[in-house]
Every structure is written in C-alpha cells, then in structure tokens.
XYZ file of C-alpha atoms in Angstrom:
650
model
C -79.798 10.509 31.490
C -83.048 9.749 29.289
C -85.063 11.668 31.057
C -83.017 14.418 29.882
C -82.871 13.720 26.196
C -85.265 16.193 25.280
C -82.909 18.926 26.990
C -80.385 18.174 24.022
C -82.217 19.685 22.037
C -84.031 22.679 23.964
C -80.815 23.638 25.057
C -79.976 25.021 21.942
C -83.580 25.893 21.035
C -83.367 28.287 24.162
C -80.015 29.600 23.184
C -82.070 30.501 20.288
C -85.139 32.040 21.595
C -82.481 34.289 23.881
C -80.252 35.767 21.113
C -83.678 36.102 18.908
C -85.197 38.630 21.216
C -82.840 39.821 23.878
C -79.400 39.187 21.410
C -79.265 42.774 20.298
C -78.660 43.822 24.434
C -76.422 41.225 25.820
C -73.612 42.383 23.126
C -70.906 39.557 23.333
C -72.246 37.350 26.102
C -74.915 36.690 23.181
C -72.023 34.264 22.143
C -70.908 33.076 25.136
C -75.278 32.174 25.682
C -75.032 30.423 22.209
C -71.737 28.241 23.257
C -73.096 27.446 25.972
C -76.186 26.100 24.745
C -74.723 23.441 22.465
C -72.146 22.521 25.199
C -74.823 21.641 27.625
C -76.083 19.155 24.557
C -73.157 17.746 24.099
C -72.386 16.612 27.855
C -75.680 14.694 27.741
C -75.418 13.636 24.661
C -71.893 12.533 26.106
C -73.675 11.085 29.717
C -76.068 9.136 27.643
C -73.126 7.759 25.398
C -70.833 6.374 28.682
C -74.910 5.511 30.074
C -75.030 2.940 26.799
C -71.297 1.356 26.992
C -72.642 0.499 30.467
C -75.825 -1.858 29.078
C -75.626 -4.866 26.879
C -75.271 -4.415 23.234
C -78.418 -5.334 22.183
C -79.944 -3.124 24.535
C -78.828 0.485 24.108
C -80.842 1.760 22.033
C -83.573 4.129 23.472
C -86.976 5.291 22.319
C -88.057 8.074 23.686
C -91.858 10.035 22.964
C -92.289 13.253 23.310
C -95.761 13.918 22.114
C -97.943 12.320 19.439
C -98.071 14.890 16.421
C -100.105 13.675 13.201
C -102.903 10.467 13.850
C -104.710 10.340 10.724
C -106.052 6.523 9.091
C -103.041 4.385 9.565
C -100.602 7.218 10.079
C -99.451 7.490 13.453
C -96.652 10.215 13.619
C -95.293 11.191 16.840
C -92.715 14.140 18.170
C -90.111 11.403 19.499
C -86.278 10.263 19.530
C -84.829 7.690 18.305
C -81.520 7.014 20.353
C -79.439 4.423 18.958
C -75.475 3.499 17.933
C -75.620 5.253 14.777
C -77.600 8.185 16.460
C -76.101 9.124 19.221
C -72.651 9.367 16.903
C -73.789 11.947 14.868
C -75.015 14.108 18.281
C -71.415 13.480 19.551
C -69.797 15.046 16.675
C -73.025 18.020 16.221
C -72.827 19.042 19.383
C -68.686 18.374 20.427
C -67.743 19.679 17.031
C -70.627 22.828 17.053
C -69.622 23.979 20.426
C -66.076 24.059 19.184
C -67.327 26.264 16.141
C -69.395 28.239 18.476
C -67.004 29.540 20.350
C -64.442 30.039 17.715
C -66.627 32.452 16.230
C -66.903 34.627 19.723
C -63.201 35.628 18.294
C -63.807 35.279 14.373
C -67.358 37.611 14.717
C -65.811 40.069 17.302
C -66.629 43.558 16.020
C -69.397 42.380 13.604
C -72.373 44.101 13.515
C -74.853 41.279 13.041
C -72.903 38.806 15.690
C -76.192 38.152 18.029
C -77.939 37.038 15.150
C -74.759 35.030 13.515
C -75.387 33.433 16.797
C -79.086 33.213 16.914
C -79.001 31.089 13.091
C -75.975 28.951 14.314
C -78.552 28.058 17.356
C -81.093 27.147 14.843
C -78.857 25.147 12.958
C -77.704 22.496 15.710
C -81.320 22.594 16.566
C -82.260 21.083 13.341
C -79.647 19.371 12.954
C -80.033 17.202 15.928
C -83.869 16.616 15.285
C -82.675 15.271 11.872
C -80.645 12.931 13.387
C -82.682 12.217 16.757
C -85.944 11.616 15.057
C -87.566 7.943 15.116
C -89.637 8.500 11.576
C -88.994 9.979 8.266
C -91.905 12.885 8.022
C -89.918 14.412 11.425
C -86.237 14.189 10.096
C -87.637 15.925 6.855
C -88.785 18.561 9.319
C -84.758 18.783 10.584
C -84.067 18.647 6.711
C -85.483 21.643 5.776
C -84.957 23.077 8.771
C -80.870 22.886 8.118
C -82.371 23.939 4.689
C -83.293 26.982 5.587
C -80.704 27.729 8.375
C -78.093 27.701 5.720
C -79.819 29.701 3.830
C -79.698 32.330 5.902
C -75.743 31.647 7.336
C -74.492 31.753 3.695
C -75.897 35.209 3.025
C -75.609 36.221 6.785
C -73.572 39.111 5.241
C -76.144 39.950 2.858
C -75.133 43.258 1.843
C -73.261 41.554 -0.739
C -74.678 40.257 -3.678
C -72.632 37.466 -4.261
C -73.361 35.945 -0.866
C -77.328 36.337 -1.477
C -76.831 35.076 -4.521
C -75.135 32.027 -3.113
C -77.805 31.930 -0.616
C -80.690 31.850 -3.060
C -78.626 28.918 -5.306
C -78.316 27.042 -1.957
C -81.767 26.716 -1.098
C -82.912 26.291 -4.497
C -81.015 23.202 -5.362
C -81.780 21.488 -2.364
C -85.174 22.294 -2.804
C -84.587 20.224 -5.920
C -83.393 16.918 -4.206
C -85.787 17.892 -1.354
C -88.673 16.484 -4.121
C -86.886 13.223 -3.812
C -87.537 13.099 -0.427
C -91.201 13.940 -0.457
C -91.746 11.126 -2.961
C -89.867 8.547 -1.291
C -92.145 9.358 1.600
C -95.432 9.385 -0.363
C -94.312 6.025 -1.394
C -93.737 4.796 1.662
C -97.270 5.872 2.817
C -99.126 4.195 -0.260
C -96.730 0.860 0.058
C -96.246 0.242 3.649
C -98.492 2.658 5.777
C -95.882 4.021 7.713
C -93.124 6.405 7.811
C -91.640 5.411 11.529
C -88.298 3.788 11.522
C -89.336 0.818 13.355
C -92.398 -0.061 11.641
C -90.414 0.177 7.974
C -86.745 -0.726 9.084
C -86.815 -2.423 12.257
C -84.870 -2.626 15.000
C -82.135 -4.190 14.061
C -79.961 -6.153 16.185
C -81.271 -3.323 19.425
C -83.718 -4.227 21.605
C -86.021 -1.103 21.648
C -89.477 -0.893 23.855
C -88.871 -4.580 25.481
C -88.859 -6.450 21.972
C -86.888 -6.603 18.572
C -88.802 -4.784 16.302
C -88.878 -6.813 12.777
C -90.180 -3.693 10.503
C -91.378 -4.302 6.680
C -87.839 -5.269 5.192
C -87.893 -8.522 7.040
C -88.406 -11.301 4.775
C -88.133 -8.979 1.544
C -85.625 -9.988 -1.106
C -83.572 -7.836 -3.219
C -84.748 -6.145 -6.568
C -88.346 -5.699 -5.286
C -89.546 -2.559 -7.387
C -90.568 -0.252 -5.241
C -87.769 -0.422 -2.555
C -85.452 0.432 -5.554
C -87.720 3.466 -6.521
C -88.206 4.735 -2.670
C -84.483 4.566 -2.322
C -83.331 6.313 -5.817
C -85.805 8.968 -4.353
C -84.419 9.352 -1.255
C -80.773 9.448 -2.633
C -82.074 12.132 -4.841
C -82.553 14.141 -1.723
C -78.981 13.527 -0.662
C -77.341 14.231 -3.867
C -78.940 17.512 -2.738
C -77.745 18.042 0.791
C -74.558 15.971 0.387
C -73.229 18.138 -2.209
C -72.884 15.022 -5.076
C -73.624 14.897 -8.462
C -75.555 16.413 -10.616
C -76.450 18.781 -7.361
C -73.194 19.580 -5.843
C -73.241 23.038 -7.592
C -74.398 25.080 -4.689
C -71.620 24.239 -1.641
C -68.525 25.989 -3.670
C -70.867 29.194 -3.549
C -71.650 28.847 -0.074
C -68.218 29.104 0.765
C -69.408 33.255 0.602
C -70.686 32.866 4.353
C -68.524 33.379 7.438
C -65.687 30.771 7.486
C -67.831 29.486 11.123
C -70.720 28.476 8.731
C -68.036 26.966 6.099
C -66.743 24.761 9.064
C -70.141 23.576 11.033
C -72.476 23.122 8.011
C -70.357 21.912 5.108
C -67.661 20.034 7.004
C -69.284 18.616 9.983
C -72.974 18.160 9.871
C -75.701 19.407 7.486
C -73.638 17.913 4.254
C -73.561 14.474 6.428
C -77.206 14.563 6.349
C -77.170 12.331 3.415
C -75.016 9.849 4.888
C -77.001 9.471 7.832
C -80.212 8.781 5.659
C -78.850 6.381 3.683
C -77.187 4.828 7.091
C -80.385 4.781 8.819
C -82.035 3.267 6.152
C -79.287 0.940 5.233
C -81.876 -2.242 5.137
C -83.710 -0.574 2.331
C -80.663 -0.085 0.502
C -79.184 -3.019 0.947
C -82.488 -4.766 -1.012
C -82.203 -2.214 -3.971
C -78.850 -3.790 -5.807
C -79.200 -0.840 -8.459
C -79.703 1.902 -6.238
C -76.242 0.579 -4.847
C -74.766 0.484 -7.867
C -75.765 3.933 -8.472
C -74.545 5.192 -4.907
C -71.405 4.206 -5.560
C -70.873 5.290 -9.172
C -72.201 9.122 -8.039
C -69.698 9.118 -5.090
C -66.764 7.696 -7.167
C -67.506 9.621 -9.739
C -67.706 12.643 -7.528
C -64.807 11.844 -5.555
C -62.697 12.129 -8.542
C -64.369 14.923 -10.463
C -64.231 17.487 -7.422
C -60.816 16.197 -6.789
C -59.601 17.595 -9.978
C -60.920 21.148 -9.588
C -59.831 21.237 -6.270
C -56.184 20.988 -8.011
C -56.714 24.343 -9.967
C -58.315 26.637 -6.853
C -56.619 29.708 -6.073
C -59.314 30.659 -3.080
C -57.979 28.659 0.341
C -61.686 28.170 0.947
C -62.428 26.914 -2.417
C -59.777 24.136 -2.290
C -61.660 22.772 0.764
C -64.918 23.084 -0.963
C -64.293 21.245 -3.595
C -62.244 18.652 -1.029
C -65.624 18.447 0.978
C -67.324 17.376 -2.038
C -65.085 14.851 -2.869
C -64.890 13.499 0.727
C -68.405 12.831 0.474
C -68.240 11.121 -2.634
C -65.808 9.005 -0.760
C -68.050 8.262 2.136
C -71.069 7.435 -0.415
C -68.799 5.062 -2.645
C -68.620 3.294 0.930
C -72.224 3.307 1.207
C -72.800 2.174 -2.523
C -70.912 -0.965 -2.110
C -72.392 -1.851 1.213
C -69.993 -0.909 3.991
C -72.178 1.385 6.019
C -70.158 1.465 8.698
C -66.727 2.757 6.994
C -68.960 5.873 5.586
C -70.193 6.796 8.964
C -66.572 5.926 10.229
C -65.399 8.469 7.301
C -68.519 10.892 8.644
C -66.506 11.481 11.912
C -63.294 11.646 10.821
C -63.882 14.131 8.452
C -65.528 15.988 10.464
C -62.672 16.652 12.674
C -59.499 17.631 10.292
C -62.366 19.263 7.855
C -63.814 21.520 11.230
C -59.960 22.102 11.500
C -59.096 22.950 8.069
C -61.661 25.109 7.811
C -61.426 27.253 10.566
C -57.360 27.085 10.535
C -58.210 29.219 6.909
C -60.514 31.852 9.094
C -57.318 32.403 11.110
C -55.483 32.957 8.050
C -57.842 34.811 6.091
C -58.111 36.949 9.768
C -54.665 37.053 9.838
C -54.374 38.426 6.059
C -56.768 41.227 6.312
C -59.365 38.800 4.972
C -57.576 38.169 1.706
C -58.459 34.460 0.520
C -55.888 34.268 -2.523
C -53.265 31.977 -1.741
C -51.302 33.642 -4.742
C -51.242 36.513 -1.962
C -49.859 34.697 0.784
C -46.826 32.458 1.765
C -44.169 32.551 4.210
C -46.898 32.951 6.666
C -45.480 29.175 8.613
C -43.213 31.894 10.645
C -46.343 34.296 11.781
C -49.028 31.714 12.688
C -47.192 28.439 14.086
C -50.032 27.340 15.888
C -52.424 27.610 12.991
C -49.981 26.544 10.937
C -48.774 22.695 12.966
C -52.861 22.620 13.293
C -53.717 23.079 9.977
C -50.933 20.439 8.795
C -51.776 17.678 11.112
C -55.614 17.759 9.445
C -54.025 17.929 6.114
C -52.127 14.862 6.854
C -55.222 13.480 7.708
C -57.181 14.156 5.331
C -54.149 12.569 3.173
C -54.697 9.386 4.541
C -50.916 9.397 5.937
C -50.424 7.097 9.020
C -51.561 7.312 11.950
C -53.872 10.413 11.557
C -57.494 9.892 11.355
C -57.752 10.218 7.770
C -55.611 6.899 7.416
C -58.067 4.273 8.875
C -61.418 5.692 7.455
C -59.783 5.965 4.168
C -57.988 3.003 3.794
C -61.654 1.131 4.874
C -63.399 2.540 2.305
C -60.848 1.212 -0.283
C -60.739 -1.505 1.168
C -64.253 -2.019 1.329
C -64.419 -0.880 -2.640
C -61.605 -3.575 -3.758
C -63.502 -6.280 -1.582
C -66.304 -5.895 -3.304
C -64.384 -7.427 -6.261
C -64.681 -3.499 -8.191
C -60.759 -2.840 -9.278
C -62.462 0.190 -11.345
C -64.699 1.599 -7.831
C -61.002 1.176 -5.728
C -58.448 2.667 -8.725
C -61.243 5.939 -9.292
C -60.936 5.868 -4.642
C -56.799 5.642 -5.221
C -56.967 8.629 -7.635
C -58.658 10.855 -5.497
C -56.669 10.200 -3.032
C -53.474 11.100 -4.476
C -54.977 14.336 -5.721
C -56.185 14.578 -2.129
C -52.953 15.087 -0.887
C -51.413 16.933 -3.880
C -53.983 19.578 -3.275
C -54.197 19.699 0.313
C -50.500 19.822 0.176
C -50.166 22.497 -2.580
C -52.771 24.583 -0.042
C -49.949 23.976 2.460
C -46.645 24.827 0.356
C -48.514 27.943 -0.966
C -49.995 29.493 2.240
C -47.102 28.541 4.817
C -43.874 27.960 2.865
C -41.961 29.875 0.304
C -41.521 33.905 0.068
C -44.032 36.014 1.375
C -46.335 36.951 -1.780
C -47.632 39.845 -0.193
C -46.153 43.395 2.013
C -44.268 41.909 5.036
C -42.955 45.221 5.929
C -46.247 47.278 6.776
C -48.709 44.026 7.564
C -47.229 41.390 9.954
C -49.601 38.937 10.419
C -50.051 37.471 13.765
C -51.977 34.336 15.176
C -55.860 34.894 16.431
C -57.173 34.661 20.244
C -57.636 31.794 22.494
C -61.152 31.347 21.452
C -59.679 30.698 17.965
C -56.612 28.717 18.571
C -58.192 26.220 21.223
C -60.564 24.952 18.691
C -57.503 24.364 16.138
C -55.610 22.199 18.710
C -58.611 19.805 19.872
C -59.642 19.540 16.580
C -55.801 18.739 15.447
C -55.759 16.363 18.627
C -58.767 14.544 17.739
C -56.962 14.357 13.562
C -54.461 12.240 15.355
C -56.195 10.351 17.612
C -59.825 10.047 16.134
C -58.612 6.739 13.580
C -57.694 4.980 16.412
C -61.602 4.055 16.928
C -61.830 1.832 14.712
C -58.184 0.355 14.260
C -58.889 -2.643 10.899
C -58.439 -6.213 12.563
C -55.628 -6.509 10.340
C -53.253 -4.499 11.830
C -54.536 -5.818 15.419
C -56.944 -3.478 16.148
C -60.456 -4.562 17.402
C -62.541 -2.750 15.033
C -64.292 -0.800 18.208
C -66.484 1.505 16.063
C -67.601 -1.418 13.988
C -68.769 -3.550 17.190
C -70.606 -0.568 18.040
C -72.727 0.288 14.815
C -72.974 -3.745 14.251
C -76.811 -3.467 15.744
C -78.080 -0.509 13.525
C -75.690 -1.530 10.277
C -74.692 -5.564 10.238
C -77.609 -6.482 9.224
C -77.728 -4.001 5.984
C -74.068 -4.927 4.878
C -75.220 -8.673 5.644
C -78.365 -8.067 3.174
C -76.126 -6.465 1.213
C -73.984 -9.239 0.595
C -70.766 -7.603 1.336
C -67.846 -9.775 2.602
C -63.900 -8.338 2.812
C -62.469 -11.289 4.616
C -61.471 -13.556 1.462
C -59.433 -11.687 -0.304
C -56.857 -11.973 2.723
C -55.043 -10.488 4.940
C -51.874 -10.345 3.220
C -54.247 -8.351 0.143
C -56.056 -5.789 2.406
C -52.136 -4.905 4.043
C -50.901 -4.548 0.428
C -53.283 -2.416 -0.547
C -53.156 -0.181 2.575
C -49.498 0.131 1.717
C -50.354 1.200 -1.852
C -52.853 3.899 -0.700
C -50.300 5.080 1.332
C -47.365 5.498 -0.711
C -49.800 6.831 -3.649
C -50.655 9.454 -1.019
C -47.333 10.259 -0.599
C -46.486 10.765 -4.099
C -49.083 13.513 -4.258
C -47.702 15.481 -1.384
C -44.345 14.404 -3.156
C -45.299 16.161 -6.600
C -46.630 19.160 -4.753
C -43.712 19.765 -2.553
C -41.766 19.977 -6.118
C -43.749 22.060 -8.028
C -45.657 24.578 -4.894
C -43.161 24.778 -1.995
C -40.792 26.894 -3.330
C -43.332 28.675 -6.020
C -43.632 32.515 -5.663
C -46.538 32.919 -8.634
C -49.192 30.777 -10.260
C -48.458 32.064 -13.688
C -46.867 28.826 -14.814
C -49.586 26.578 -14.677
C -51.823 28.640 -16.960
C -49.388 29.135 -19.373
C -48.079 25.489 -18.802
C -51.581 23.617 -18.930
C -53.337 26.087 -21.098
C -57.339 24.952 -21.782
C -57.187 22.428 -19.630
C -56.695 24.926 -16.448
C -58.920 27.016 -17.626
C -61.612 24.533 -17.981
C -60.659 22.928 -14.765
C -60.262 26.441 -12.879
C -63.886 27.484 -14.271
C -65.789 24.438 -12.584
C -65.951 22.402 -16.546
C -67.837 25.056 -16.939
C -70.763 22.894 -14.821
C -72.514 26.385 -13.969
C -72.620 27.897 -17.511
C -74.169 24.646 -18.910
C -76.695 24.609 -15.907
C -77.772 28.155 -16.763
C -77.848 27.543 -20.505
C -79.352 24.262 -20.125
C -81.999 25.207 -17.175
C -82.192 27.963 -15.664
C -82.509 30.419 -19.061
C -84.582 27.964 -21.193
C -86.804 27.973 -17.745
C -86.771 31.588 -17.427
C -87.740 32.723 -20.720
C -90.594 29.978 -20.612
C -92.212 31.746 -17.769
C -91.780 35.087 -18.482
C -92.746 34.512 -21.915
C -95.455 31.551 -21.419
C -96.329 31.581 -17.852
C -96.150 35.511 -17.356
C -97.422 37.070 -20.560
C -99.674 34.295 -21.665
C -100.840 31.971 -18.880
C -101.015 35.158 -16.011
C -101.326 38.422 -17.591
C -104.140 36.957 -20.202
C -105.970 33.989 -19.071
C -105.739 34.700 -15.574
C -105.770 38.336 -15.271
C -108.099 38.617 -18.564
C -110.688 36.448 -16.649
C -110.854 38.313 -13.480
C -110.836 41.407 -15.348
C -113.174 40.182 -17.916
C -116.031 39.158 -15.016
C -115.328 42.886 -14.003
C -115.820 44.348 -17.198
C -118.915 41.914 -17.629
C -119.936 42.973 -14.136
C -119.921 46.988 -14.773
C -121.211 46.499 -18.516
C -124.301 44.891 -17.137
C -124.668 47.874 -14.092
C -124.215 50.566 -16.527
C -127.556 49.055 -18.423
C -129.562 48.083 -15.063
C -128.542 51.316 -13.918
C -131.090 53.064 -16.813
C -133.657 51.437 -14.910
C -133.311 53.657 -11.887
C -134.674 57.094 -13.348
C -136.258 59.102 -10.331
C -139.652 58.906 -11.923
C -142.528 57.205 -9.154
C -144.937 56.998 -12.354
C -142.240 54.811 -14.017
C -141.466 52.992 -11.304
C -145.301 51.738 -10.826
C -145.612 51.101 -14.813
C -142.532 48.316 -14.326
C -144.827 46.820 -10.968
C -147.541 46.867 -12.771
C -146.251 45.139 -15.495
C -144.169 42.835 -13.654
C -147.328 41.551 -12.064
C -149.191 40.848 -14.961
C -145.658 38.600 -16.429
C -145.968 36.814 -12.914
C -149.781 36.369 -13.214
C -149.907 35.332 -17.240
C -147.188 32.480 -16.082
C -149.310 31.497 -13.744
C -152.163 30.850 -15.781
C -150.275 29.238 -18.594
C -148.219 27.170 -16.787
C-alpha cells in the first residue's frame, strides 16, 4: 500500500481536472466521477490503516518523498507525506466522511445548474485537505491551508448570484487571511530559530520509528517557558483561531452557512474547521513547552464553548443552530488541547465529525423537504413525513448531547475529564455549561422541527423524505454516532482506551511534557463526574422538551426574555462592533488617507508630475527644431567652439 500513497491524493486531484474541463458534458456522471474519486482515497487510505495495525507500534509510521521542492541555504523543503497515527486518522474521516458528502449531494444538487462545478470545488477541497494533513513540514501544509482557504471561498458563494452568499464568501476568506499572518510568522520564526520547517527536524519522531531511526527533532532537551517556542506557538494558534472558527475570529463560519448544506457538512463539520486541531496536534511537543500558550488554548476554547453555546439557544435558522454548535464543539476540542490532553481533542475531532456530517445534512433533507425554507418557526410535525431523517437526525443529536452510549458520550466526558484533572474546577464547570446548553439546543432544534403541530400548509405541501443517495449517508453516519465512542472506551468503565494506544507515539510524549496526569484524582472521581455530565445533559433536553415540544410559535421568548434575546439572537452584536471598531475606521482611512492622499497625490502626482516635467521640457527643445539649414549650422558651429574653449581651459 505505500507505494500507492500518492494515489490518495491524485485521485481526487483527477476527479478534479475531469469535472474542470469535461464537467459541463458528462451532466450527472460528473458526480458520480467526483464520488468516486474520494472513495478510491479512502480505501487506501483504509488498506494502509489495516497495513499499520499489522506492524509494531513503534513502527507504523511512514515517510514517504515525492519530490524535493525548495533547497535554498539550510532549507531543504520537499513535496512528501508524512504517514503517521495521528495522520492517517484525519484521511480516514476526509476521505470516509467526504465520499459520504459527495454522493449525498448527487441527490441534494440534482437539477442545479452549476452541479459539475459544485463538484469540481468539492474535488479541490479533499485535495487540500489531505495535503494539509499528509504533509511532513509546515511551508507544505500551509500550501493545503490556503488551499482549503480558497476552496471555501468559492463553495460558500458557489451560488453567487446572491449577494449575501458572496458576501459571506468575501468575510470567509478575509478573516482567515487574518489568522493566516499567524501562520506565516510562526514559520518565519521557525526559519530564523531552528533552520527548518520539516516535522522531523523541529518535532521529532516521537515514539515512531520513521526512516530506520527515532528522529529526536529540536524540542528534545528544551524546557518549558523558553521564549520563542511560546511566541511560535501563540502565532500558530493565531492561525487556528482563524480556521477553527474560535475567538476573536469565529465571525465568518455562521455566514458561511449561505453555501449549499454539502459544503455546511464537509468543510465546517468534518474537516477544514479541524485544521486547527490537527496543527496544534501535530505540533503538540511545541505546545506542551509553552505553559502560557496552554493556558491561553484553553481559556479561547472554554470561553468559546460557552459563548457560541448561548447564541446557539436563540437561532431560529436550523443551519444556524449547528453553526453556532460547530463553534462551540471546537472550543471544546481546543479546551482539550489547552490543558494537555491531545488525544481526547483529536478523539472529539472524529466524533464530531460523524453526528455533525449527520446533523448537517439530515437539515438539507429537511430544508429539501420544506421547499428550502430554513425557519424552524415554519416547520414541525414533520417526525411523521421524514422518519428516516428524522431517527437519523436524533441519534446525532443524542450524540452530540453526550447521552450514553452514542459517540458524543466518551469524547465528551474525556475532555471534562481531562479539564477537572488538570485540577481547573472553573475550565470543567464553563465544559459542564456548554454541555447542558448543548443538549437544550440541539434538543429544542428537535422538538421544533419534528414534534408539535405543523407550523406551516400541510394540506397543499406534504413533505416527503429525499433519495437513496441522501438517506444512505444519514444512516452510516447515524451508525457510526452510535458506534464511533466505542474507540476509545475510558479504562474506567473497562474499556482499553484503543484510540489512545494508538495516538500514544505521535501525542504521549506532548501530554507527558505537558505534565498532564488524570489518574490521581480516582476512579471513583472520574465515574462521578461522568455521571454528573450526564444527568446535566439530560436536564437540558429535559428543559427543552418543556418549553419547545409542544410550542407552536416563538413569540414567547422575545416577549419573555426581552434585551437579552435580542442581544443574544443578534450575535452580542459581535459583527456591528467589528464593523464599527475595524472595518469602517479602516475604510475611511484608506479612502480618505491611502486613496485621496497617499495614491491619487503622491503617487499619481509623481508619475504625472515626471510627465508634465517631461512634455514641459519637449515643448522648449522642440523650438530648437525650426526647418532653417542656416540655423542649424550656426548651433554646430557654435557648439564646436563651447567643446573646443573647454578644451583649452580645462
């Protein structure tokens, strides 16, 4: 199977090049080419998973070059994979979870007019997305960085007759292009510190065996605090703030929910919002020697966890409420990071990607189903018309509840776990509270969209479930809600911890550095507090079920609530104050600085000054040329006797 690493990705890159110049004549099958594509990735990607159960643990990870790209001084950049345990996780769920998205859109894009180039993007995207992941240096994963960048860019205004979904577009790529800078720095950092931007050389090896040898890397022997570890990692989290949707830079993903609902569930559920969490999982030694960076990690995701959670609670917009739940989700996952259990975030990473995936795209058969109406105010009663979306789409809300034994449970429950046993009561209670509005919301989605009296004309629109290439998705994705926590099953409760012997060469030694330990607060502890995030969960579905299941209007909770739900509903007004704040002050400064004063007069008035200068001094050599010979051999005549009396003077 290595040998065929390189197909994982140029699968999808051909699916690509296909749909890009052929797409417009092959009509549907330019879907069926695109499915395909990623499903051909994700059986190697598969084949070279079983390949690595099969070898020692220390020896799985694989390092495969391509060709060598920049070799400049010290810099020795090359186009080549990195294949390791934390790797080769995040190409499962790409390319198992893409091809699932891929071919629900062949039934969600039916009819559209643009559907070989929805394709062609969505192509691109796994593309990039895998060469962020599969790279073996930093310079090459920013290359997959902007590359999902851009991607999503175009997927969120795919329907860009709109200007709401341009607009969305354009605020997409513009604030990542802000945590993008963090990137760049951390990397010019790296460069002047270390020499390097390859994995090995900065991070090592770990506990893998990679090329023959354990590769030590620049971390080894560095203690904590050093200066400019804590500076190259603030950068880099900068850059994830950015793509992970956390704050002050989460602004942009409740926009993007604009695009196709496809888009909503492959890039902001299951892979180019992760890209944070991979970064700061692949560089998890670095990290884990920058205490305040930590600190900071896990304050932002906390702090995001909670602060999304409580907008979420207000949403009217199906696809809003999961927004806002992705955002807090990832706050989760980097509260894990922050206090040093990388392997519960990446353990989050997957779960959430399947109930998310199925969340989302169980709303793109509703919103199908409902004539493309979004409100949830408009819906209800629709349990009876779309059973299959509707036992789909409440399995991955239990799971995202963190009810036992979906998937959501175990990841969860880690990451509190993990915040508690840090010895942070204020990290876990912020973690507890999100989760309880976690399920109140996820649960008031339910109550509002299945349950209750319809809200909208039963008698002349009966909605009906979606097509096979739809509804298949929806019941691996539900299957894998269920079954997906069992990976990783807390030694507590018997389990073996599977996905934590598996990551323990790429992560143990970053939770190690970082000095986190959850064993000595005791068994008896950890179970008591699993029970606790449990029944808090439940009294959040318990308080929507009173006040949503039966509800046929929002009216109340406006009138109830009052400012509150208006501020809540409008986002704390995060968007005004941004535009106040930044964008106008920076607008006005260079239209009325950089425009009027810097372009149109210093540079414009230069170049047009030198051509004013330029014809003023023609228009007086051109009195020179008069047509007269007798003139002309007065001015030789004189010129020579100038040359010859310098001459003889000087």
């Amino acid at each position: 199977m290595t040998q065929l690493i390189p197909v994982i990705v140029f699968a999808p890159l051909a699916g690509f090049l296909i749909n890009a110049f052929f797409g417009s004549r092959l009509g549907k099958l330019s879907g069926w080419i695109a499915t395909l594509a990623v499903f051909i990735s994700f059986v190697i990607s598969a084949g070279l998973f079983v390949e690595m159960l099969q070898k020692p643990s220390d020896d799985r990870a694989i390092h495969y070059v391509l060709a060598n790209w920049l070799d400049v001084g010290k810099v020795h950049v090359g186009i080549s994979f990195l294949i390791d345990q934390l790797s080769i996780i995040f190409m499962l769920i790409i390319t198992g979870v893409g091809a699932l998205i891929h071919l629900y859109s062949i039934g969600y894009m039916k009819g559209d007019r643009g559907f070989a180039r929805f394709f062609t993007y969505m192509n691109l995207f796994i593309v990039m997305m895998l060469q962020l992941v599969m790279a073996d240096n930093f310079l090459w994963t920013f290359v997959g960085w902007e590359g999902v960048g851009l991607c999503s860019y175009l997927l969120i205004g795919f329907w860009y007759e709109e200007k709401k979904n341009t607009d969305a577009a354009k605020k997409a790529f513009i604030v990542n292009r802000i945590g993008d800078f963090g990137f760049l720095v951390a990397m010019g950092a790296m460069l002047a510190a270390y020499g390097s931007l390859n994995y090995l050389d900065l991070l090592g090896s770990g506990g893998n065996i990679i090329d023959g040898s354990k590769h030590l890397g620049v971390v080894a022997g560095m203690h904590g605090g050093d200066w400019t570890i804590g500076f190259i990692t603030l950068m880099l989290f900068l850059g994830c703030t950015g793509k992970s949707a956390q704050i002050p830079l989460y602004v942009w993903l409740p926009d993007a929910m604009a695009g196709p609902t496809p888009v909503s569930a492959l890039i902001h559920a299951a892979t180019m919002v992760t890209s944070g969490i991979f970064l700061v999982a692949r560089s998890n030694m670095f990290f884990a020697l920058a205490p305040v960076t930590m600190g900071v990690v896990a304050a932002v995701g906390a702090t995001t966890a909670v602060f999304a959670a409580i907008i979420g609670i207000f949403q009217n917009d199906i696809k809003k409420v999961l927004a806002y739940s992705t955002i807090s989700q990832l706050g989760y996952m980097f509260l894990a990071l922050g206090v040093g259990a990388f392997t519960a975030g990446v353990f989050h990473v997957m779960t959430h990607a399947f109930f998310k995936a199925c969340l989302f795209l169980g709303s793109g058969a509703v919103i199908e189903a409902m004539h493309h109406e979004q409100d949830m105010q408009k819906m209800g009663g629709l349990k009876k018309y779309l059973p299959i979306t509707f036992w789909t789409f409440m399995i991955a809300t239990l799971a995202i509840s963190g009810i036992p034994p979906f998937a959501g449970f175990f990841s969860k429950d880690e990451i509190l776990w993990s915040a508690f046993g840090r010895g942070s009561v204020l990290l876990w209670l912020m973690g507890a509270i999100a989760a309880m509005m976690t399920a109140f919301y996820m649960f008031r989605a339910v109550f509002l969209t299945f349950f209750g009296k319809e809200r909208f004309d039963a008698e002349h629109h009966k909605p009906h479930e979606v097509r096979w290439h739809m509804t298949l998705p929806l019941i691996v994705l539900a299957a894998l809600s269920i079954v997906g926590g069992f990976l990783n099953i807390p030694h507590v409760l018997g389990g073996n911890a599977t996905l934590e012997h598996w990551l323990a060469p790429v992560l143990e030694q970053g939770e190690q550095a970082a000095q986190v330990s959850f064993s000595e607060a005791g068994a008896g502890l950890e179970i008591g507090l699993m029970v606790t995030s449990v029944a808090i969960a439940i009294c959040g579905i318990l308080l929507a079920m009173r006040f949503y299941k039966k509800k046929t209007t929002l009216a109340r909770d406006e009138a109830v609530l009052g400012t509150p739900y208006r501020i809540a509903v409008h986002n704390f007004y995060v968007d005004e104050a941004y535009d106040k704040l930044i964008v106008q002050p920076t607008y006005t400064f260079s239209d009325r600085i950089l425009y009027r004063i810097v372009d149109v007069k210093i540079i414009d008035g230069f170049v047009n000054g030198l051509a004013w200068l330029t014809g003023g001094a023609s228009n007086i050599i051109r009195r020179i040329q008069t047509g007269v010979v007798q003139n002309y051999a007065v001015m030789i005549v004189v010129g020579l006797l100038a040359i010859v009396s310098y001459l003889m003077i000087f």
